[in-house]
CSV table of C-alpha atoms in Angstrom, one decimal:
chain,number,residue,atom,x,y,z
A,1,PRO,CA,94.8,131.7,89.2
A,2,LEU,CA,96.8,129.1,91.5
A,3,THR,CA,94.4,125.7,92.8
A,4,GLN,CA,94.1,125.1,96.4
A,5,ALA,CA,94.7,121.3,97.0
A,6,TYR,CA,91.7,119.3,97.9
A,7,SER,CA,91.6,119.2,101.7
A,8,LYS,CA,95.0,120.4,101.7
A,9,GLU,CA,94.8,124.6,103.5
A,10,GLY,CA,96.9,126.9,102.4
A,11,PHE,CA,98.1,124.7,99.7
A,12,PHE,CA,97.9,126.2,96.2
A,13,TYR,CA,99.7,125.5,93.3
A,14,GLY,CA,99.5,125.9,88.9
A,15,VAL,CA,101.4,124.5,86.1
A,16,VAL,CA,102.8,128.0,84.3
A,17,TYR,CA,104.8,129.1,81.6
A,18,PHE,CA,107.4,131.7,82.2
A,19,GLY,CA,109.6,133.7,79.5
A,20,GLU,CA,113.1,134.2,81.0
A,21,GLY,CA,113.1,137.5,82.4
A,22,ASP,CA,109.5,137.1,82.9
A,23,GLU,CA,108.2,139.7,86.2
A,24,PHE,CA,105.6,138.5,88.4
A,25,LYS,CA,104.1,139.1,92.0
A,26,ILE,CA,102.0,136.7,94.3
A,27,ASN,CA,98.2,138.1,95.1
A,28,PRO,CA,95.6,136.9,97.2
A,29,ASP,CA,93.4,138.9,95.0
A,30,ALA,CA,92.5,138.6,91.2
A,31,GLY,CA,93.0,142.0,90.9
A,32,TRP,CA,94.9,145.0,92.0
A,33,LYS,CA,94.0,145.8,95.6
A,34,GLY,CA,97.2,146.6,97.0
A,35,ASN,CA,97.5,143.0,98.7
A,36,ASP,CA,100.3,141.8,95.7
A,37,MET,CA,103.7,140.7,97.4
A,38,GLY,CA,107.2,140.6,95.6
A,39,THR,CA,110.4,139.4,97.0
A,40,ASP,CA,110.5,141.6,100.5
A,41,GLN,CA,107.0,139.8,101.7
A,42,ILE,CA,107.7,136.1,100.4
A,43,THR,CA,109.9,133.4,101.5
A,44,LEU,CA,111.4,131.6,98.7
A,45,ASP,CA,112.2,128.0,99.1
A,46,GLY,CA,114.7,125.8,97.1
A,47,ASP,CA,117.1,126.9,94.5
A,48,ILE,CA,115.0,127.7,91.4
A,49,ALA,CA,112.6,130.1,93.3
A,50,ALA,CA,116.1,131.8,95.2
A,51,SER,CA,117.0,132.2,91.7
A,52,CYS,CA,113.7,134.5,90.5
A,53,ALA,CA,114.4,137.0,93.5
A,54,ASN,CA,116.5,139.4,91.1
A,55,GLY,CA,113.6,141.6,90.2
A,56,ASP,CA,114.6,144.8,89.5
A,57,LYS,CA,110.9,146.9,89.1
A,58,GLY,CA,109.5,147.5,92.5
A,59,SER,CA,110.2,143.6,94.6
A,60,ASN,CA,108.7,141.7,91.5
A,61,LEU,CA,110.2,138.2,91.3
A,62,LYS,CA,112.2,137.6,87.9
A,63,MET,CA,112.4,134.4,86.4
A,64,SER,CA,115.9,133.6,85.3
A,65,ALA,CA,115.0,130.8,82.8
A,66,SER,CA,112.2,130.2,80.2
A,67,GLY,CA,110.2,127.1,80.7
A,68,TRP,CA,107.5,125.4,82.5
A,69,TYR,CA,106.9,125.2,86.0
A,70,THR,CA,105.0,123.8,88.8
A,71,VAL,CA,104.4,126.9,91.1
A,72,ILE,CA,103.6,125.7,94.8
A,73,VAL,CA,102.1,128.8,97.2
A,74,LYS,CA,101.7,127.6,100.7
A,75,ALA,CA,100.1,129.9,103.3
A,76,LYS,CA,100.1,129.6,107.1
A,77,ILE,CA,99.2,132.2,110.0
A,78,ALA,CA,102.0,133.5,111.5
A,79,ASN,CA,102.3,136.2,114.5
A,80,GLY,CA,98.7,137.0,113.5
A,81,ALA,CA,99.2,137.5,110.0
A,82,VAL,CA,99.4,135.5,106.9
A,83,GLN,CA,102.8,134.3,105.8
A,84,TYR,CA,103.6,132.9,102.0
A,85,THR,CA,106.2,130.5,100.7
A,86,LEU,CA,106.8,130.4,97.2
A,87,SER,CA,108.8,127.0,95.5
A,88,PHE,CA,108.7,125.7,92.3
A,89,SER,CA,109.1,121.9,91.0
A,90,GLU,CA,109.1,120.4,87.6
A,91,PRO,CA,105.6,120.2,86.4
A,92,LYS,CA,104.7,116.5,85.7
A,93,VAL,CA,101.2,115.8,84.7
A,94,TYR,CA,99.9,111.7,84.1
A,95,ILE,CA,96.7,110.3,83.6
A,96,ILE,CA,96.4,107.3,85.7
A,97,GLY,CA,93.8,104.3,86.8
A,98,ASN,CA,91.5,102.1,84.6
A,99,ALA,CA,91.5,103.8,81.5
A,100,LEU,CA,95.6,103.8,81.5
A,101,ASN,CA,96.2,99.8,82.0
A,102,GLY,CA,94.8,100.3,85.9
A,103,ASP,CA,97.9,101.8,86.4
A,104,TRP,CA,97.8,104.2,89.8
A,105,SER,CA,101.5,104.7,90.5
A,106,MET,CA,102.0,108.2,88.5
A,107,ASN,CA,104.7,106.5,86.4
A,108,ASP,CA,106.2,107.5,82.9
A,109,SER,CA,103.5,104.9,81.3
A,110,GLY,CA,101.0,107.9,81.9
A,111,ARG,CA,103.1,111.0,82.0
A,112,PHE,CA,101.8,113.7,79.3
A,113,THR,CA,104.6,115.3,76.8
A,114,ALA,CA,105.1,119.2,77.5
A,115,PRO,CA,104.4,121.5,75.0
A,116,ALA,CA,107.6,124.1,73.9
A,117,THR,CA,105.7,127.2,74.2
A,118,ALA,CA,103.2,128.7,76.7
A,119,ASP,CA,100.1,128.2,74.2
A,120,GLY,CA,101.1,124.9,73.4
A,121,GLU,CA,99.2,121.7,74.7
A,122,TRP,CA,99.9,119.0,76.8
A,123,VAL,CA,99.6,115.5,75.7
A,124,SER,CA,98.7,112.3,77.4
A,125,PRO,CA,99.7,108.8,76.2
A,126,ALA,CA,96.9,107.0,74.6
A,127,PHE,CA,94.4,105.4,76.7
A,128,THR,CA,94.0,101.5,77.0
A,129,ALA,CA,90.7,101.3,77.5
A,130,SER,CA,87.2,103.1,77.6
A,131,THR,CA,86.5,103.9,81.5
A,132,GLU,CA,86.4,106.8,83.2
A,133,LEU,CA,89.8,109.4,83.1
A,134,ARG,CA,91.7,110.1,85.8
A,135,ALA,CA,94.1,112.5,85.7
A,136,ALA,CA,96.3,114.5,88.2
A,137,VAL,CA,99.6,116.9,88.7
A,138,LYS,CA,102.4,115.3,90.5
A,139,VAL,CA,103.0,118.1,92.8
A,140,GLY,CA,106.0,116.9,96.0
A,141,SER,CA,105.1,114.5,98.0
A,142,ILE,CA,101.1,115.2,97.9
A,143,ASP,CA,98.8,112.5,97.2
A,144,TRP,CA,97.4,112.4,93.3
A,145,TYR,CA,93.7,112.6,94.6
A,146,ARG,CA,94.8,116.0,96.0
A,147,THR,CA,95.5,117.2,92.5
A,148,GLU,CA,93.4,115.4,90.4
A,149,PHE,CA,91.3,117.0,87.6
A,150,THR,CA,88.8,115.8,84.8
A,151,ILE,CA,86.9,117.8,81.8
A,152,HIS,CA,83.9,120.1,82.2
A,153,ASN,CA,82.4,121.6,79.7
A,154,GLY,CA,85.8,121.9,77.7
A,155,GLU,CA,87.7,123.0,80.6
A,156,VAL,CA,90.1,121.5,83.5
A,157,PHE,CA,87.8,121.0,86.4
A,158,TRP,CA,89.6,120.3,89.8
A,159,ARG,CA,88.8,118.3,92.6
A,160,LYS,CA,87.3,119.8,95.2
A,161,TYR,CA,85.5,117.1,97.0
A,162,ASP,CA,86.0,113.8,98.5
A,163,MET,CA,85.5,111.1,96.0
A,164,PRO,CA,85.3,107.4,97.2
A,165,ASN,CA,84.8,106.3,94.2
A,166,ASN,CA,84.6,108.0,91.3
A,167,TRP,CA,83.6,111.5,89.1
A,168,ALA,CA,80.0,110.1,88.0
A,169,GLU,CA,79.1,109.0,91.7
A,170,THR,CA,80.0,112.3,93.3
A,171,MET,CA,79.8,114.9,90.4
A,172,GLY,CA,77.7,113.5,87.8
A,173,ALA,CA,77.8,112.0,84.3
A,174,ASP,CA,79.1,115.4,83.4
A,175,TYR,CA,82.0,115.1,85.2
A,176,SER,CA,82.8,112.0,83.8
A,177,VAL,CA,84.9,111.4,80.6
A,178,LYS,CA,85.0,108.0,79.4
A,179,PRO,CA,88.0,108.4,76.5
A,180,ALA,CA,87.6,105.8,73.3
A,181,VAL,CA,90.7,103.7,73.4
A,182,GLY,CA,93.9,105.2,71.9
A,183,THR,CA,92.4,108.6,72.1
A,184,LYS,CA,94.7,111.0,74.3
A,185,LEU,CA,94.0,114.0,76.5
A,186,TYR,CA,95.0,117.2,75.2
A,187,VAL,CA,95.2,120.3,78.0
A,188,ASN,CA,96.1,123.5,77.6
A,189,PHE,CA,96.9,125.3,80.8
A,190,ASP,CA,97.6,128.8,79.6
A,191,THR,CA,93.8,128.6,78.9
A,192,ASN,CA,92.2,126.1,81.2
A,193,LYS,CA,90.7,124.4,77.9
A,194,ALA,CA,90.7,120.2,77.6
A,195,GLU,CA,89.8,117.9,75.4
A,196,VAL,CA,90.2,113.9,74.2
A,197,ARG,CA,90.8,113.4,70.7
């Protein structure tokens, strides 16, 4: 599943691992209901996306290189139909805010280390203060708060609502994680699991 960017209609993203030669389609449904789309139904944007248009089974997209990608799908209505554009960017995940020296800039001091495998964990730098953690995926030029996430019941929870101040105030204490100084955030984007340890 891809996640809709907060308050950005028709903009979906996800941090995904592909193996070389992996084939896939884009589908607005969770199951196979005949709405899946491949190279002949979607627009490919950017060099990486164009390089995956070499599928040979139906109209599958086929990845030419293994690794982690931020997958971006934009949907818009044109001529009475939904049109989709697929692009990729380098996956960049950050902790930000008061739990990291008060730094909200999404720079290298807060950047996660990516795992080498699909089932590996992304690991943040150590937290510097025991205040509410804030984390986000860098997706193109859109603002960090549109791709923010926290931990809820051991899983990644993507931001859905306006949050003038923090998770605790808007969503409740269960969504507000206050890590101990020196601990790190571990995220498995393959299973959607996350924890601080």
